[in-house]
Coordinates of C-alpha atoms in Angstrom, one line a residue:
Chain A
A20 CA 13.1 14.5 -4.1
Q21 CA 13.5 11.4 -5.6
S22 CA 12.1 10.7 -9.1
V23 CA 12.4 7.8 -11.4
T24 CA 12.3 8.3 -14.8
Q25 CA 11.2 5.2 -17.5
L26 CA 11.9 5.8 -21.0
G27 CA 9.4 4.6 -23.4
S28 CA 6.0 3.7 -22.0
H29 CA 5.7 1.1 -24.4
V30 CA 8.0 -1.0 -25.7
S31 CA 7.5 -4.3 -28.6
V32 CA 10.0 -7.2 -29.1
S33 CA 9.4 -10.0 -31.1
E34 CA 9.4 -13.2 -29.5
G35 CA 13.1 -14.8 -28.8
A36 CA 14.4 -11.0 -28.9
L37 CA 16.3 -9.0 -26.5
V38 CA 14.5 -7.0 -23.8
L39 CA 15.8 -3.7 -22.8
L40 CA 13.7 -1.5 -20.4
R41 CA 15.1 1.3 -19.3
C42 CA 15.0 3.3 -15.6
N43 CA 16.9 6.3 -14.2
Y44 CA 16.5 8.0 -10.9
S45 CA 17.7 11.4 -10.0
S46 CA 19.6 11.3 -6.7
S47 CA 22.8 11.9 -6.2
V48 CA 23.4 9.5 -3.1
P49 CA 22.7 5.7 -5.1
P50 CA 19.1 4.5 -3.5
Y51 CA 17.9 1.0 -2.9
L52 CA 16.3 0.0 -6.5
F53 CA 13.9 -2.1 -7.6
W54 CA 11.9 -3.7 -10.7
Y55 CA 8.0 -5.0 -10.6
V56 CA 6.0 -6.8 -13.3
Q57 CA 2.5 -6.2 -13.3
Y58 CA 0.4 -8.8 -15.0
P59 CA -3.6 -8.0 -15.8
N60 CA -5.7 -7.9 -13.0
Q61 CA -2.8 -8.3 -10.4
G62 CA -0.5 -6.8 -7.8
L63 CA 2.8 -5.8 -8.6
Q64 CA 5.1 -8.9 -8.1
L65 CA 8.9 -8.3 -7.1
L66 CA 11.5 -9.2 -10.1
L67 CA 14.8 -8.2 -8.6
K68 CA 16.3 -5.4 -6.1
Y69 CA 19.6 -3.6 -6.0
T70 CA 21.1 -2.9 -2.3
T71 CA 24.4 -3.4 -2.2
G72 CA 27.5 -5.3 -3.8
A73 CA 27.5 -7.0 -7.0
T74 CA 26.3 -4.5 -9.5
L75 CA 24.5 -6.6 -11.5
V76 CA 21.5 -8.4 -10.4
K77 CA 19.5 -11.3 -11.4
G78 CA 15.9 -11.9 -10.9
I79 CA 13.3 -14.0 -11.4
N80 CA 12.2 -15.3 -15.2
G81 CA 15.5 -15.1 -16.1
F82 CA 16.0 -10.9 -16.1
E83 CA 18.4 -9.2 -14.7
A84 CA 19.5 -5.6 -13.8
E85 CA 22.4 -3.6 -13.8
F86 CA 23.2 -0.3 -11.7
K87 CA 25.3 1.9 -13.0
K88 CA 26.4 4.9 -10.7
S89 CA 27.8 7.1 -13.3
E90 CA 24.7 6.9 -15.3
T91 CA 22.2 7.3 -12.4
S92 CA 20.7 4.3 -14.3
F93 CA 19.0 0.5 -13.5
H94 CA 18.1 -1.0 -16.8
L95 CA 16.4 -4.0 -17.1
T96 CA 17.0 -6.9 -19.2
K97 CA 16.0 -10.6 -20.8
P98 CA 18.1 -12.2 -23.8
S99 CA 15.2 -13.5 -24.9
A100 CA 11.8 -12.7 -24.5
H101 CA 8.8 -14.8 -24.0
M102 CA 5.2 -14.3 -24.7
S103 CA 4.3 -14.6 -21.3
D104 CA 6.9 -11.6 -20.3
A105 CA 3.8 -9.4 -21.8
A106 CA 3.1 -7.0 -19.1
E107 CA 3.7 -3.9 -17.6
Y108 CA 6.8 -3.2 -15.6
F109 CA 7.7 -0.7 -12.8
C110 CA 11.3 0.7 -11.9
A111 CA 11.1 2.1 -8.5
A112 CA 13.7 3.4 -6.2
G113 CA 14.0 3.7 -1.9
E114 CA 13.2 7.0 -0.6
G115 CA 13.2 6.7 3.3
N116 CA 10.5 4.4 4.0
K117 CA 8.8 4.7 0.8
L118 CA 9.1 3.5 -2.6
V119 CA 9.0 6.2 -5.7
F120 CA 8.2 4.3 -8.9
G121 CA 8.3 5.4 -12.2
A122 CA 5.6 5.5 -14.8
G123 CA 5.7 2.2 -15.5
T124 CA 6.6 0.9 -19.2
I125 CA 4.2 -1.8 -21.0
L126 CA 5.9 -4.7 -22.7
R127 CA 4.3 -6.2 -25.6
V128 CA 5.7 -9.4 -27.1
K129 CA 5.0 -10.2 -30.8
S130 CA 4.8 -13.8 -32.1
Chain B
D177 CA 2.5 -18.5 3.4
A178 CA -0.4 -16.0 2.3
G179 CA 0.6 -13.0 0.5
V180 CA -1.1 -9.5 1.3
I181 CA -5.2 -10.2 1.2
Q182 CA -7.4 -7.6 -0.1
S183 CA -10.9 -7.4 0.1
P184 CA -13.4 -6.9 -1.9
R185 CA -11.9 -7.9 -5.3
H186 CA -14.2 -5.7 -7.1
E187 CA -16.8 -2.7 -5.6
V188 CA -19.2 -1.0 -7.7
T189 CA -21.5 1.3 -6.0
E190 CA -22.9 4.9 -6.7
M191 CA -22.0 8.2 -6.1
G192 CA -22.1 9.2 -2.3
Q193 CA -22.0 5.9 -0.8
E194 CA -19.1 4.8 1.7
V195 CA -16.6 2.5 0.5
T196 CA -14.5 0.6 3.1
L197 CA -11.7 -1.5 1.8
R198 CA -10.1 -3.9 3.7
C199 CA -6.4 -4.8 3.5
K200 CA -4.7 -8.0 5.6
P201 CA -0.5 -7.6 5.4
I202 CA 1.7 -10.2 5.6
S203 CA 2.4 -11.8 9.3
G204 CA 5.5 -10.3 10.5
H205 CA 5.3 -7.3 8.3
N206 CA 5.3 -3.6 10.4
S207 CA 4.9 -1.3 7.3
L208 CA 1.9 -1.0 5.4
F209 CA 1.1 1.1 2.1
W210 CA -1.9 2.0 0.5
Y211 CA -1.8 3.0 -3.4
R212 CA -4.3 4.0 -5.7
Q213 CA -3.7 2.9 -9.9
T214 CA -5.2 4.7 -12.6
M215 CA -4.5 5.3 -16.4
M216 CA -4.2 8.9 -16.1
R217 CA -1.9 9.3 -13.0
G218 CA -0.3 5.7 -12.6
L219 CA 0.7 4.5 -9.2
E220 CA 0.2 6.9 -6.4
L221 CA 1.1 6.3 -3.0
L222 CA -1.8 7.5 -0.4
I223 CA -0.9 6.7 3.1
Y224 CA 1.6 4.7 5.1
F225 CA 1.4 3.3 8.4
N226 CA 4.6 2.2 10.5
N227 CA 3.8 -0.2 13.2
N228 CA 0.4 0.6 12.9
V229 CA 1.1 4.3 13.2
P230 CA 0.0 6.9 10.0
I231 CA 3.6 8.1 9.3
D232 CA 2.9 9.6 5.7
D233 CA -0.7 10.9 4.5
S234 CA 0.4 13.3 2.4
G235 CA -0.8 11.5 -0.9
M236 CA -4.4 11.2 0.6
P237 CA -6.3 13.4 -2.1
E238 CA -8.9 14.8 0.1
D239 CA -10.8 14.5 3.6
R240 CA -13.3 12.2 2.3
F241 CA -10.1 9.8 2.2
S242 CA -9.2 8.0 5.7
A243 CA -7.5 5.3 6.7
K244 CA -7.0 3.4 9.5
M245 CA -4.7 0.2 11.1
P246 CA -6.3 -1.1 14.2
N247 CA -3.7 -3.6 14.6
A248 CA -1.0 -5.2 13.0
S249 CA -2.9 -7.8 10.8
F250 CA -5.8 -5.3 9.6
S251 CA -6.4 -2.0 8.0
T252 CA -8.9 -0.1 6.3
L253 CA -9.6 2.7 3.3
K254 CA -12.6 4.7 3.6
I255 CA -14.2 6.7 1.1
Q256 CA -16.8 8.9 2.3
P257 CA -19.0 10.0 0.3
S258 CA -17.4 8.5 -2.7
E259 CA -17.3 10.6 -6.3
P260 CA -16.9 8.8 -10.2
R261 CA -13.3 10.3 -9.6
D262 CA -12.4 7.9 -6.9
S263 CA -12.7 4.8 -9.5
A264 CA -9.3 3.1 -9.3
V265 CA -7.8 0.1 -8.6
Y266 CA -6.4 0.5 -4.9
F267 CA -3.3 -1.4 -3.9
C268 CA -2.3 -2.5 -0.3
A269 CA 1.1 -3.7 0.0
S270 CA 3.3 -4.6 3.3
S271 CA 7.0 -4.7 4.1
L272 CA 9.9 -5.2 6.8
A273 CA 10.6 -2.0 6.2
Q274 CA 11.2 0.4 9.1
G275 CA 13.3 3.5 8.5
A276 CA 14.6 1.8 5.9
S277 CA 13.9 1.3 1.8
N278 CA 16.1 -2.0 1.2
Q279 CA 13.2 -4.3 1.7
P280 CA 10.7 -5.1 -1.1
Q281 CA 7.3 -3.8 -0.6
H282 CA 4.6 -7.5 -1.3
F283 CA 1.5 -6.2 -3.1
G284 CA -2.1 -7.6 -2.5
D285 CA -4.1 -8.3 -6.1
G286 CA -6.1 -4.8 -5.6
T287 CA -9.6 -3.6 -5.4
R288 CA -11.1 -2.7 -8.7
L289 CA -13.2 0.4 -7.4
S290 CA -15.9 1.8 -9.7
I291 CA -18.3 4.7 -8.8
L292 CA -21.6 5.2 -10.8

């Protein structure tokens, strides 16, 4: 069964600094991969997804993620953090008709 | 276009009462998912439907939980009787996926359930 690991339950960065949120999946066959963001008192919103093709995927709000098969990773990055990026971020992998979610990483942005 | 609509947004009730959560998926989506989110357990998939048929209910915690999807535009999650440990945020999500997991799921804003 697929599992998704997000390293670091909390990440803190300064405004303007690089954001790096880590995600690794377990399956030997590369799955479809997603990043979602959750703001307080809201549902999850899709940031970006990787299905096939280009391994560098661009999403909304300036985020991007790179699929690396050799490392079974799909890390999320943003060159310059904004205060509005403070939220919880979830990595997910497709398994059959379901998504397997990681435990989430709370991003704090310091002014 | 309207997203996934859940009602109520908040529900506070006493232990032992029946609770019904409602979900309207995005029109045209043929898969619907119910999740529960808590601090302790994170995001858990409870059950999902394809074309109104329950496919996998292995995440439903107990027989007190039941879910139905009588038509393509409506689903309910019922807890009877409710217990304090059922307190959580319950999310509904829908997608175009049918036998393939390359389609994203679209989430509602959730129902925050508190059982006293």
